[in-house]
Amino acid sequence: MRRPRVLFVAYYLAALFLILFFKNRTNDLIVENSHFVNTVLTGVEEFQNFFPIAYMLNFIDTYDSLPTIYVITPTYNRLTQIADLTRLKNTLQLVPKVVWIIVEDSLDKTDKIINFVFDSNLKIVHLVEKTLPTVKPSGTVGHKGVEQRNRALKWLKESNVANGAFYFADDDNSYDIRLFEEIRSVERIGVWPVGLVGGIKYEAPICKNNKVIDWFFVYNPRRYFPTDMASFALNVKLLHEFEDIYFERFTRGDLEGVFLKKFQIKMNELEPKANNCSKIYVWHTRTRKEIIKSGIDFDKEIMKQI
């Protein structure tokens, strides 16, 4: 179980080695142009302050005591699937103490995602749950990813996970690394703004005296918790405090709000994160649907990767 910390420290030591290596090499440079030497030395100093390295240094001494973040990502087969997952993977690789729960919309695990998981230097739980066709009740909205998120919640509960926070991260969103430290500190339910959502530039909780008093949003004004899936995280202990915690597949356009109501929490009891909900650390981006030209003989082995 100490392997993640070993890898984390190994990355740091490798970065430190590069810093010292280049710093020593600059001492041996024999050049007439002193401006070049100063430029190299300045580059080394900038490398020491390079954000991912400086960020990792913050957790060297406290790694073992950090709460784990469980990132839940439903995914389905499409041309951009691996591209989207790779972008999210590259973000999560910079975050310490993360367990990534990937749930395929499939009856069985696909080779494509099996290979992706194998090649990823992350602790990943790979699950499957097929979205089954059902008759949609009149006046309701069918939501994507419901069965997959519910499968992940079931895994968390059955695994008796007792420490940390969980977050629903769609694979085509864009995430600032700072979001995950906001998630890590959630005591019950934390909330924050989301960019590019609901037909406007952002949706956000409105806060006063560090309390959520209202919400800035446009879509479906009847919602009590007008949140996007990317705008909240929960402490895992809530899964043990409440029974029957799951998403309802068909709601009246309020999937997230109906889910949050199950925890019997009031709006002013939500925890405003991201500098009192004044910063945007996640954007509801969507990958463009690619149209592939027909009649082209692609290499089948390469196509298996995408």
PDB file of C-alpha atoms in Angstrom:
ATOM      1  CA  MET A   1       0.000   0.000   0.000  1.00  0.00           C
ATOM      2  CA  ARG A   2       3.060   2.270   0.202  1.00  0.00           C
ATOM      3  CA  ARG A   3       3.659   2.100  -3.552  1.00  0.00           C
ATOM      4  CA  PRO A   4       1.850   5.403  -4.336  1.00  0.00           C
ATOM      5  CA  ARG A   5       4.037   7.266  -1.858  1.00  0.00           C
ATOM      6  CA  VAL A   6       7.170   5.586  -3.237  1.00  0.00           C
ATOM      7  CA  LEU A   7       6.237   6.719  -6.743  1.00  0.00           C
ATOM      8  CA  PHE A   8       5.418  10.183  -5.480  1.00  0.00           C
ATOM      9  CA  VAL A   9       8.812  10.518  -3.774  1.00  0.00           C
ATOM     10  CA  ALA A  10      10.538   9.012  -6.827  1.00  0.00           C
ATOM     11  CA  TYR A  11       9.084  11.743  -9.054  1.00  0.00           C
ATOM     12  CA  TYR A  12      10.331  14.362  -6.634  1.00  0.00           C
ATOM     13  CA  LEU A  13      13.832  12.864  -6.447  1.00  0.00           C
ATOM     14  CA  ALA A  14      14.025  12.625 -10.232  1.00  0.00           C
ATOM     15  CA  ALA A  15      13.060  16.278 -10.553  1.00  0.00           C
ATOM     16  CA  LEU A  16      15.607  17.220  -7.882  1.00  0.00           C
ATOM     17  CA  PHE A  17      18.309  15.270  -9.724  1.00  0.00           C
ATOM     18  CA  LEU A  18      17.587  17.172 -12.927  1.00  0.00           C
ATOM     19  CA  ILE A  19      17.795  20.470 -11.085  1.00  0.00           C
ATOM     20  CA  LEU A  20      21.174  19.612  -9.547  1.00  0.00           C
ATOM     21  CA  PHE A  21      22.470  18.111 -12.784  1.00  0.00           C
ATOM     22  CA  PHE A  22      21.725  21.174 -14.858  1.00  0.00           C
ATOM     23  CA  LYS A  23      22.942  23.474 -12.119  1.00  0.00           C
ATOM     24  CA  ASN A  24      26.297  21.672 -11.963  1.00  0.00           C
ATOM     25  CA  ARG A  25      26.594  21.622 -15.727  1.00  0.00           C
ATOM     26  CA  THR A  26      26.187  25.386 -15.858  1.00  0.00           C
ATOM     27  CA  ASN A  27      29.207  25.757 -13.549  1.00  0.00           C
ATOM     28  CA  ASP A  28      31.346  23.924 -16.130  1.00  0.00           C
ATOM     29  CA  LEU A  29      30.208  25.952 -19.097  1.00  0.00           C
ATOM     30  CA  ILE A  30      33.038  27.828 -20.752  1.00  0.00           C
ATOM     31  CA  VAL A  31      31.498  30.410 -22.966  1.00  0.00           C
ATOM     32  CA  GLU A  32      32.399  33.944 -23.794  1.00  0.00           C
ATOM     33  CA  ASN A  33      28.825  35.140 -23.716  1.00  0.00           C
ATOM     34  CA  SER A  34      27.993  35.620 -20.024  1.00  0.00           C
ATOM     35  CA  HIS A  35      24.417  36.444 -21.002  1.00  0.00           C
ATOM     36  CA  PHE A  36      23.995  32.812 -22.076  1.00  0.00           C
ATOM     37  CA  VAL A  37      25.162  31.552 -18.668  1.00  0.00           C
ATOM     38  CA  ASN A  38      22.791  33.908 -16.870  1.00  0.00           C
ATOM     39  CA  THR A  39      19.965  32.729 -19.085  1.00  0.00           C
ATOM     40  CA  VAL A  40      20.666  29.070 -18.229  1.00  0.00           C
ATOM     41  CA  LEU A  41      20.885  29.794 -14.501  1.00  0.00           C
ATOM     42  CA  THR A  42      17.641  31.718 -14.637  1.00  0.00           C
ATOM     43  CA  GLY A  43      16.058  28.752 -16.375  1.00  0.00           C
ATOM     44  CA  VAL A  44      17.191  26.422 -13.567  1.00  0.00           C
ATOM     45  CA  GLU A  45      15.654  28.712 -10.950  1.00  0.00           C
ATOM     46  CA  GLU A  46      12.425  28.809 -12.907  1.00  0.00           C
ATOM     47  CA  PHE A  47      12.474  25.011 -13.166  1.00  0.00           C
ATOM     48  CA  GLN A  48      12.742  24.770  -9.372  1.00  0.00           C
ATOM     49  CA  ASN A  49       9.595  26.869  -9.139  1.00  0.00           C
ATOM     50  CA  PHE A  50       7.823  24.954 -11.912  1.00  0.00           C
ATOM     51  CA  PHE A  51       4.253  24.522 -10.667  1.00  0.00           C
ATOM     52  CA  PRO A  52       3.902  20.692 -10.649  1.00  0.00           C
ATOM     53  CA  ILE A  53       7.189  20.289  -8.753  1.00  0.00           C
ATOM     54  CA  ALA A  54       6.448  23.066  -6.287  1.00  0.00           C
ATOM     55  CA  TYR A  55       2.954  21.617  -5.856  1.00  0.00           C
ATOM     56  CA  MET A  56       4.255  18.108  -5.102  1.00  0.00           C
ATOM     57  CA  LEU A  57       6.726  19.431  -2.543  1.00  0.00           C
ATOM     58  CA  ASN A  58       3.783  20.582  -0.419  1.00  0.00           C
ATOM     59  CA  PHE A  59       2.805  16.975   0.307  1.00  0.00           C
ATOM     60  CA  ILE A  60       6.107  15.200   0.939  1.00  0.00           C
ATOM     61  CA  ASP A  61       5.795  15.299   4.735  1.00  0.00           C
ATOM     62  CA  THR A  62       2.021  14.870   4.987  1.00  0.00           C
ATOM     63  CA  TYR A  63       1.346  12.296   2.266  1.00  0.00           C
ATOM     64  CA  ASP A  64       0.352   9.419   4.571  1.00  0.00           C
ATOM     65  CA  SER A  65      -2.154  11.536   6.492  1.00  0.00           C
ATOM     66  CA  LEU A  66      -3.854  13.020   3.428  1.00  0.00           C
ATOM     67  CA  PRO A  67      -7.515  12.050   2.914  1.00  0.00           C
ATOM     68  CA  THR A  68      -7.987  10.079  -0.291  1.00  0.00           C
ATOM     69  CA  ILE A  69      -9.929  11.577  -3.185  1.00  0.00           C
ATOM     70  CA  TYR A  70     -12.171   9.131  -5.060  1.00  0.00           C
ATOM     71  CA  VAL A  71     -12.767  10.443  -8.565  1.00  0.00           C
ATOM     72  CA  ILE A  72     -15.755   8.804 -10.273  1.00  0.00           C
ATOM     73  CA  THR A  73     -15.801   8.934 -14.069  1.00  0.00           C
ATOM     74  CA  PRO A  74     -18.515   7.321 -16.187  1.00  0.00           C
ATOM     75  CA  THR A  75     -17.378   6.743 -19.754  1.00  0.00           C
ATOM     76  CA  TYR A  76     -18.808   5.334 -22.971  1.00  0.00           C
ATOM     77  CA  ASN A  77     -17.388   4.181 -26.291  1.00  0.00           C
ATOM     78  CA  ARG A  78     -16.768   6.941 -28.855  1.00  0.00           C
ATOM     79  CA  LEU A  79     -13.950   8.214 -31.046  1.00  0.00           C
ATOM     80  CA  THR A  80     -12.779  10.805 -28.525  1.00  0.00           C
ATOM     81  CA  GLN A  81     -13.036   8.531 -25.475  1.00  0.00           C
ATOM     82  CA  ILE A  82      -9.320   7.819 -25.030  1.00  0.00           C
ATOM     83  CA  ALA A  83      -8.382  11.408 -25.853  1.00  0.00           C
ATOM     84  CA  ASP A  84     -10.763  12.683 -23.169  1.00  0.00           C
ATOM     85  CA  LEU A  85      -9.642  10.124 -20.596  1.00  0.00           C
ATOM     86  CA  THR A  86      -5.989  10.896 -21.326  1.00  0.00           C
ATOM     87  CA  ARG A  87      -6.497  14.584 -20.626  1.00  0.00           C
ATOM     88  CA  LEU A  88      -8.123  13.779 -17.289  1.00  0.00           C
ATOM     89  CA  LYS A  89      -5.442  11.191 -16.514  1.00  0.00           C
ATOM     90  CA  ASN A  90      -2.698  13.762 -17.040  1.00  0.00           C
ATOM     91  CA  THR A  91      -4.376  16.036 -14.506  1.00  0.00           C
ATOM     92  CA  LEU A  92      -4.903  13.313 -11.909  1.00  0.00           C
ATOM     93  CA  GLN A  93      -1.271  12.194 -12.167  1.00  0.00           C
ATOM     94  CA  LEU A  94      -0.321  15.488 -10.531  1.00  0.00           C
ATOM     95  CA  VAL A  95      -2.647  14.962  -7.563  1.00  0.00           C
ATOM     96  CA  PRO A  96      -1.492  12.903  -4.547  1.00  0.00           C
ATOM     97  CA  LYS A  97      -3.684  10.229  -2.922  1.00  0.00           C
ATOM     98  CA  VAL A  98      -6.223   9.743  -5.703  1.00  0.00           C
ATOM     99  CA  VAL A  99      -8.240   6.641  -6.549  1.00  0.00           C
ATOM    100  CA  TRP A 100      -9.811   6.905  -9.992  1.00  0.00           C
ATOM    101  CA  ILE A 101     -13.009   4.893 -10.426  1.00  0.00           C
ATOM    102  CA  ILE A 102     -13.681   4.459 -14.141  1.00  0.00           C
ATOM    103  CA  VAL A 103     -17.055   2.907 -14.973  1.00  0.00           C
ATOM    104  CA  GLU A 104     -17.643   1.799 -18.546  1.00  0.00           C
ATOM    105  CA  ASP A 105     -21.090   1.860 -20.093  1.00  0.00           C
ATOM    106  CA  SER A 106     -20.711  -1.741 -21.184  1.00  0.00           C
ATOM    107  CA  LEU A 107     -21.685  -5.290 -20.264  1.00  0.00           C
ATOM    108  CA  ASP A 108     -18.026  -6.323 -20.146  1.00  0.00           C
ATOM    109  CA  LYS A 109     -14.693  -4.580 -19.784  1.00  0.00           C
ATOM    110  CA  THR A 110     -13.403  -3.531 -23.194  1.00  0.00           C
ATOM    111  CA  ASP A 111      -9.821  -4.057 -24.359  1.00  0.00           C
ATOM    112  CA  LYS A 112      -9.534  -0.357 -25.089  1.00  0.00           C
ATOM    113  CA  ILE A 113     -10.122   0.684 -21.483  1.00  0.00           C
ATOM    114  CA  ILE A 114      -8.222  -2.301 -20.061  1.00  0.00           C
ATOM    115  CA  ASN A 115      -5.155  -1.162 -22.005  1.00  0.00           C
ATOM    116  CA  PHE A 116      -5.703   2.449 -20.970  1.00  0.00           C
ATOM    117  CA  VAL A 117      -5.836   1.452 -17.301  1.00  0.00           C
ATOM    118  CA  PHE A 118      -2.732  -0.728 -17.674  1.00  0.00           C
ATOM    119  CA  ASP A 119      -0.744   2.131 -19.202  1.00  0.00           C
ATOM    120  CA  SER A 120      -1.873   4.679 -16.605  1.00  0.00           C
ATOM    121  CA  ASN A 121       0.380   5.316 -13.642  1.00  0.00           C
ATOM    122  CA  LEU A 122      -2.572   5.727 -11.284  1.00  0.00           C
ATOM    123  CA  LYS A 123      -4.536   3.670  -8.799  1.00  0.00           C
ATOM    124  CA  ILE A 124      -7.628   2.831 -10.841  1.00  0.00           C
ATOM    125  CA  VAL A 125     -10.745   0.817 -10.097  1.00  0.00           C
ATOM    126  CA  HIS A 126     -12.189  -0.379 -13.408  1.00  0.00           C
ATOM    127  CA  LEU A 127     -15.898  -1.230 -13.296  1.00  0.00           C
ATOM    128  CA  VAL A 128     -18.662  -1.799 -15.835  1.00  0.00           C
ATOM    129  CA  GLU A 129     -22.371  -1.088 -15.797  1.00  0.00           C
ATOM    130  CA  LYS A 130     -24.486  -1.103 -18.924  1.00  0.00           C
ATOM    131  CA  THR A 131     -27.152   1.539 -19.444  1.00  0.00           C
ATOM    132  CA  LEU A 132     -30.261  -0.516 -20.072  1.00  0.00           C
ATOM    133  CA  PRO A 133     -33.069   0.854 -22.247  1.00  0.00           C
ATOM    134  CA  THR A 134     -36.233   1.590 -20.295  1.00  0.00           C
ATOM    135  CA  VAL A 135     -39.428   3.481 -20.963  1.00  0.00           C
ATOM    136  CA  LYS A 136     -39.044   7.103 -19.904  1.00  0.00           C
ATOM    137  CA  PRO A 137     -41.912   8.342 -17.711  1.00  0.00           C
ATOM    138  CA  SER A 138     -43.865  11.229 -19.193  1.00  0.00           C
ATOM    139  CA  GLY A 139     -42.483  14.673 -18.362  1.00  0.00           C
ATOM    140  CA  THR A 140     -39.101  13.443 -17.158  1.00  0.00           C
ATOM    141  CA  VAL A 141     -35.563  13.686 -18.504  1.00  0.00           C
ATOM    142  CA  GLY A 142     -33.301  10.683 -19.039  1.00  0.00           C
ATOM    143  CA  HIS A 143     -29.793  11.416 -17.785  1.00  0.00           C
ATOM    144  CA  LYS A 144     -26.528   9.909 -19.010  1.00  0.00           C
ATOM    145  CA  GLY A 145     -24.092   8.202 -16.687  1.00  0.00           C
ATOM    146  CA  VAL A 146     -26.620   7.431 -13.950  1.00  0.00           C
ATOM    147  CA  GLU A 147     -26.114   3.660 -13.808  1.00  0.00           C
ATOM    148  CA  GLN A 148     -22.347   4.113 -13.954  1.00  0.00           C
ATOM    149  CA  ARG A 149     -22.260   6.620 -11.078  1.00  0.00           C
ATOM    150  CA  ASN A 150     -24.531   4.382  -9.031  1.00  0.00           C
ATOM    151  CA  ARG A 151     -22.195   1.441  -9.662  1.00  0.00           C
ATOM    152  CA  ALA A 152     -19.285   3.486  -8.309  1.00  0.00           C
ATOM    153  CA  LEU A 153     -21.282   4.502  -5.228  1.00  0.00           C
ATOM    154  CA  LYS A 154     -22.077   0.839  -4.633  1.00  0.00           C
ATOM    155  CA  TRP A 155     -18.364  -0.014  -4.844  1.00  0.00           C
ATOM    156  CA  LEU A 156     -17.480   2.702  -2.323  1.00  0.00           C
ATOM    157  CA  LYS A 157     -20.076   1.441   0.109  1.00  0.00           C
ATOM    158  CA  GLU A 158     -19.247  -2.249  -0.312  1.00  0.00           C
ATOM    159  CA  SER A 159     -15.538  -1.501   0.083  1.00  0.00           C
ATOM    160  CA  ASN A 160     -16.219   0.169   3.447  1.00  0.00           C
ATOM    161  CA  VAL A 161     -14.294   3.260   2.432  1.00  0.00           C
ATOM    162  CA  ALA A 162     -14.357   5.437   5.542  1.00  0.00           C
ATOM    163  CA  ASN A 163     -11.928   8.275   4.888  1.00  0.00           C
ATOM    164  CA  GLY A 164     -11.802  10.841   2.105  1.00  0.00           C
ATOM    165  CA  ALA A 165     -14.113  12.532  -0.354  1.00  0.00           C
ATOM    166  CA  PHE A 166     -15.683  11.511  -3.647  1.00  0.00           C
ATOM    167  CA  TYR A 167     -16.275  13.580  -6.755  1.00  0.00           C
ATOM    168  CA  PHE A 168     -18.040  12.967 -10.060  1.00  0.00           C
ATOM    169  CA  ALA A 169     -15.625  13.977 -12.830  1.00  0.00           C
ATOM    170  CA  ASP A 170     -16.917  13.595 -16.375  1.00  0.00           C
ATOM    171  CA  ASP A 171     -14.165  12.677 -18.797  1.00  0.00           C
ATOM    172  CA  ASP A 172     -14.696  15.620 -21.160  1.00  0.00           C
ATOM    173  CA  ASN A 173     -14.550  18.427 -18.572  1.00  0.00           C
ATOM    174  CA  SER A 174     -11.480  20.584 -17.896  1.00  0.00           C
ATOM    175  CA  TYR A 175     -10.019  20.676 -14.384  1.00  0.00           C
ATOM    176  CA  ASP A 176      -7.623  22.995 -12.593  1.00  0.00           C
ATOM    177  CA  ILE A 177      -5.348  21.000 -10.295  1.00  0.00           C
ATOM    178  CA  ARG A 178      -6.297  23.288  -7.401  1.00  0.00           C
ATOM    179  CA  LEU A 179      -9.833  21.909  -7.452  1.00  0.00           C
ATOM    180  CA  PHE A 180      -8.700  18.628  -5.939  1.00  0.00           C
ATOM    181  CA  GLU A 181      -7.317  20.166  -2.766  1.00  0.00           C
ATOM    182  CA  GLU A 182     -10.685  21.873  -2.334  1.00  0.00           C
ATOM    183  CA  ILE A 183     -12.292  18.440  -2.661  1.00  0.00           C
ATOM    184  CA  ARG A 184      -9.876  16.876  -0.184  1.00  0.00           C
ATOM    185  CA  SER A 185     -10.945  19.272   2.582  1.00  0.00           C
ATOM    186  CA  VAL A 186     -14.707  18.659   2.240  1.00  0.00           C
ATOM    187  CA  GLU A 187     -16.226  17.719   5.600  1.00  0.00           C
ATOM    188  CA  ARG A 188     -19.744  16.941   4.357  1.00  0.00           C
ATOM    189  CA  ILE A 189     -20.801  18.559   1.055  1.00  0.00           C
ATOM    190  CA  GLY A 190     -18.634  21.172  -0.626  1.00  0.00           C
ATOM    191  CA  VAL A 191     -19.661  23.367  -3.569  1.00  0.00           C
ATOM    192  CA  TRP A 192     -17.970  25.749  -6.021  1.00  0.00           C
ATOM    193  CA  PRO A 193     -18.562  27.487  -9.371  1.00  0.00           C
ATOM    194  CA  VAL A 194     -18.464  25.742 -12.746  1.00  0.00           C
ATOM    195  CA  GLY A 195     -17.594  27.511 -15.973  1.00  0.00           C
ATOM    196  CA  LEU A 196     -19.332  27.206 -19.349  1.00  0.00           C
ATOM    197  CA  VAL A 197     -22.520  25.586 -18.119  1.00  0.00           C
ATOM    198  CA  GLY A 198     -26.262  26.106 -18.274  1.00  0.00           C
ATOM    199  CA  GLY A 199     -26.075  28.362 -21.317  1.00  0.00           C
ATOM    200  CA  ILE A 200     -24.054  31.041 -19.483  1.00  0.00           C
ATOM    201  CA  LYS A 201     -20.376  31.712 -18.716  1.00  0.00           C
ATOM    202  CA  TYR A 202     -20.627  30.085 -15.294  1.00  0.00           C
ATOM    203  CA  GLU A 203     -22.973  28.944 -12.555  1.00  0.00           C
ATOM    204  CA  ALA A 204     -21.979  29.655  -8.968  1.00  0.00           C
ATOM    205  CA  PRO A 205     -23.182  29.604  -5.390  1.00  0.00           C
ATOM    206  CA  ILE A 206     -23.737  33.081  -3.961  1.00  0.00           C
ATOM    207  CA  CYS A 207     -22.114  33.371  -0.557  1.00  0.00           C
ATOM    208  CA  LYS A 208     -22.347  35.709   2.406  1.00  0.00           C
ATOM    209  CA  ASN A 209     -20.368  35.312   5.628  1.00  0.00           C
ATOM    210  CA  ASN A 210     -18.994  32.026   4.295  1.00  0.00           C
ATOM    211  CA  LYS A 211     -22.504  30.616   3.843  1.00  0.00           C
ATOM    212  CA  VAL A 212     -24.319  29.726   0.619  1.00  0.00           C
ATOM    213  CA  ILE A 213     -27.428  31.908   0.468  1.00  0.00           C
ATOM    214  CA  ASP A 214     -28.412  31.605  -3.197  1.00  0.00           C
ATOM    215  CA  TRP A 215     -27.237  30.488  -6.618  1.00  0.00           C
ATOM    216  CA  PHE A 216     -26.357  32.286  -9.828  1.00  0.00           C
ATOM    217  CA  PHE A 217     -27.889  30.246 -12.654  1.00  0.00           C
ATOM    218  CA  VAL A 218     -30.390  30.346 -15.511  1.00  0.00           C
ATOM    219  CA  TYR A 219     -31.319  26.775 -16.458  1.00  0.00           C
ATOM    220  CA  ASN A 220     -34.461  25.354 -14.812  1.00  0.00           C
ATOM    221  CA  PRO A 221     -35.123  27.981 -12.100  1.00  0.00           C
ATOM    222  CA  ARG A 222     -37.311  25.542 -10.130  1.00  0.00           C
ATOM    223  CA  ARG A 223     -34.267  23.645  -8.858  1.00  0.00           C
ATOM    224  CA  TYR A 224     -33.545  23.967  -5.125  1.00  0.00           C
ATOM    225  CA  PHE A 225     -29.904  22.893  -5.548  1.00  0.00           C
ATOM    226  CA  PRO A 226     -29.131  24.277  -9.035  1.00  0.00           C
ATOM    227  CA  THR A 227     -25.770  22.543  -9.253  1.00  0.00           C
ATOM    228  CA  ASP A 228     -23.880  20.968 -12.100  1.00  0.00           C
ATOM    229  CA  MET A 229     -22.440  17.492 -11.569  1.00  0.00           C
ATOM    230  CA  ALA A 230     -18.972  19.053 -11.508  1.00  0.00           C
ATOM    231  CA  SER A 231     -19.808  21.618  -8.833  1.00  0.00           C
ATOM    232  CA  PHE A 232     -19.886  19.514  -5.663  1.00  0.00           C
ATOM    233  CA  ALA A 233     -18.095  16.780  -3.742  1.00  0.00           C
ATOM    234  CA  LEU A 234     -19.059  14.759  -0.694  1.00  0.00           C
ATOM    235  CA  ASN A 235     -17.288  13.166   2.223  1.00  0.00           C
ATOM    236  CA  VAL A 236     -17.476   9.370   2.010  1.00  0.00           C
ATOM    237  CA  LYS A 237     -18.807   9.118   5.560  1.00  0.00           C
ATOM    238  CA  LEU A 238     -22.178  10.313   4.245  1.00  0.00           C
ATOM    239  CA  LEU A 239     -22.575   7.030   2.367  1.00  0.00           C
ATOM    240  CA  HIS A 240     -22.639   5.253   5.724  1.00  0.00           C
ATOM    241  CA  GLU A 241     -24.899   7.771   7.446  1.00  0.00           C
ATOM    242  CA  PHE A 242     -27.716   7.537   4.894  1.00  0.00           C
ATOM    243  CA  GLU A 243     -29.438   4.607   3.228  1.00  0.00           C
ATOM    244  CA  ASP A 244     -30.364   4.238  -0.439  1.00  0.00           C
ATOM    245  CA  ILE A 245     -27.953   6.854  -1.742  1.00  0.00           C
ATOM    246  CA  TYR A 246     -28.188   6.689  -5.518  1.00  0.00           C
ATOM    247  CA  PHE A 247     -29.033   8.765  -8.571  1.00  0.00           C
ATOM    248  CA  GLU A 248     -32.503   8.476 -10.028  1.00  0.00           C
ATOM    249  CA  ARG A 249     -32.293   7.939 -13.749  1.00  0.00           C
ATOM    250  CA  PHE A 250     -35.413   9.877 -14.641  1.00  0.00           C
ATOM    251  CA  THR A 251     -36.025  13.251 -13.003  1.00  0.00           C
ATOM    252  CA  ARG A 252     -37.587  16.502 -14.095  1.00  0.00           C
ATOM    253  CA  GLY A 253     -34.278  18.018 -15.183  1.00  0.00           C
ATOM    254  CA  ASP A 254     -32.800  18.061 -11.679  1.00  0.00           C
ATOM    255  CA  LEU A 255     -30.539  15.020 -11.382  1.00  0.00           C
ATOM    256  CA  GLU A 256     -28.010  16.630  -9.044  1.00  0.00           C
ATOM    257  CA  GLY A 257     -30.545  18.401  -6.837  1.00  0.00           C
ATOM    258  CA  VAL A 258     -32.627  15.276  -6.281  1.00  0.00           C
ATOM    259  CA  PHE A 259     -29.443  13.431  -5.314  1.00  0.00           C
ATOM    260  CA  LEU A 260     -28.283  16.090  -2.833  1.00  0.00           C
ATOM    261  CA  LYS A 261     -31.698  16.252  -1.163  1.00  0.00           C
ATOM    262  CA  LYS A 262     -31.178  12.656  -0.033  1.00  0.00           C
ATOM    263  CA  PHE A 263     -28.607  13.949   2.460  1.00  0.00           C
ATOM    264  CA  GLN A 264     -31.171  16.156   4.239  1.00  0.00           C
ATOM    265  CA  ILE A 265     -29.006  19.247   3.999  1.00  0.00           C
ATOM    266  CA  LYS A 266     -30.038  22.872   3.676  1.00  0.00           C
ATOM    267  CA  MET A 267     -28.470  25.317   1.258  1.00  0.00           C
ATOM    268  CA  ASN A 268     -26.803  27.335   4.025  1.00  0.00           C
ATOM    269  CA  GLU A 269     -25.195  24.142   5.350  1.00  0.00           C
ATOM    270  CA  LEU A 270     -23.210  23.571   2.157  1.00  0.00           C
ATOM    271  CA  GLU A 271     -19.479  24.297   2.371  1.00  0.00           C
ATOM    272  CA  PRO A 272     -18.417  27.062  -0.040  1.00  0.00           C
ATOM    273  CA  LYS A 273     -15.014  26.238  -1.524  1.00  0.00           C
ATOM    274  CA  ALA A 274     -12.747  27.903  -4.103  1.00  0.00           C
ATOM    275  CA  ASN A 275     -12.174  31.097  -2.120  1.00  0.00           C
ATOM    276  CA  ASN A 276     -15.770  31.488  -1.008  1.00  0.00           C
ATOM    277  CA  CYS A 277     -16.969  30.442  -4.483  1.00  0.00           C
ATOM    278  CA  SER A 278     -15.129  33.290  -6.200  1.00  0.00           C
ATOM    279  CA  LYS A 279     -12.786  31.111  -8.302  1.00  0.00           C
ATOM    280  CA  ILE A 280     -13.523  28.781 -11.214  1.00  0.00           C
ATOM    281  CA  TYR A 281     -11.484  25.567 -11.134  1.00  0.00           C
ATOM    282  CA  VAL A 282     -13.616  23.393 -13.434  1.00  0.00           C
ATOM    283  CA  TRP A 283     -15.234  23.993 -16.812  1.00  0.00           C
ATOM    284  CA  HIS A 284     -18.037  22.010 -18.395  1.00  0.00           C
ATOM    285  CA  THR A 285     -16.260  21.636 -21.725  1.00  0.00           C
ATOM    286  CA  ARG A 286     -17.327  19.178 -24.383  1.00  0.00           C
ATOM    287  CA  THR A 287     -15.171  17.505 -26.982  1.00  0.00           C
ATOM    288  CA  ARG A 288     -16.268  18.151 -30.544  1.00  0.00           C
ATOM    289  CA  LYS A 289     -17.878  15.145 -32.175  1.00  0.00           C
ATOM    290  CA  GLU A 290     -15.521  14.023 -34.908  1.00  0.00           C
ATOM    291  CA  ILE A 291     -16.825  12.870 -38.272  1.00  0.00           C
ATOM    292  CA  ILE A 292     -14.499  10.351 -39.902  1.00  0.00           C
ATOM    293  CA  LYS A 293     -14.394  10.158 -43.681  1.00  0.00           C
ATOM    294  CA  SER A 294     -15.592   6.883 -45.125  1.00  0.00           C
ATOM    295  CA  GLY A 295     -13.771   4.786 -47.694  1.00  0.00           C
ATOM    296  CA  ILE A 296     -10.348   5.049 -46.036  1.00  0.00           C
ATOM    297  CA  ASP A 297      -8.544   1.811 -45.154  1.00  0.00           C
ATOM    298  CA  PHE A 298      -7.267   2.441 -41.617  1.00  0.00           C
ATOM    299  CA  ASP A 299      -4.715   0.172 -39.982  1.00  0.00           C
ATOM    300  CA  LYS A 300      -6.875  -2.059 -37.791  1.00  0.00           C
ATOM    301  CA  GLU A 301      -4.253  -2.412 -35.062  1.00  0.00           C
ATOM    302  CA  ILE A 302      -4.009   1.348 -34.658  1.00  0.00           C
ATOM    303  CA  MET A 303      -7.780   1.749 -34.698  1.00  0.00           C
ATOM    304  CA  LYS A 304      -8.081  -0.637 -31.736  1.00  0.00           C
ATOM    305  CA  GLN A 305      -6.436   2.039 -29.595  1.00  0.00           C
ATOM    306  CA  ILE A 306      -9.176   4.567 -30.252  1.00  0.00           C
TER     307      ILE A 306
END
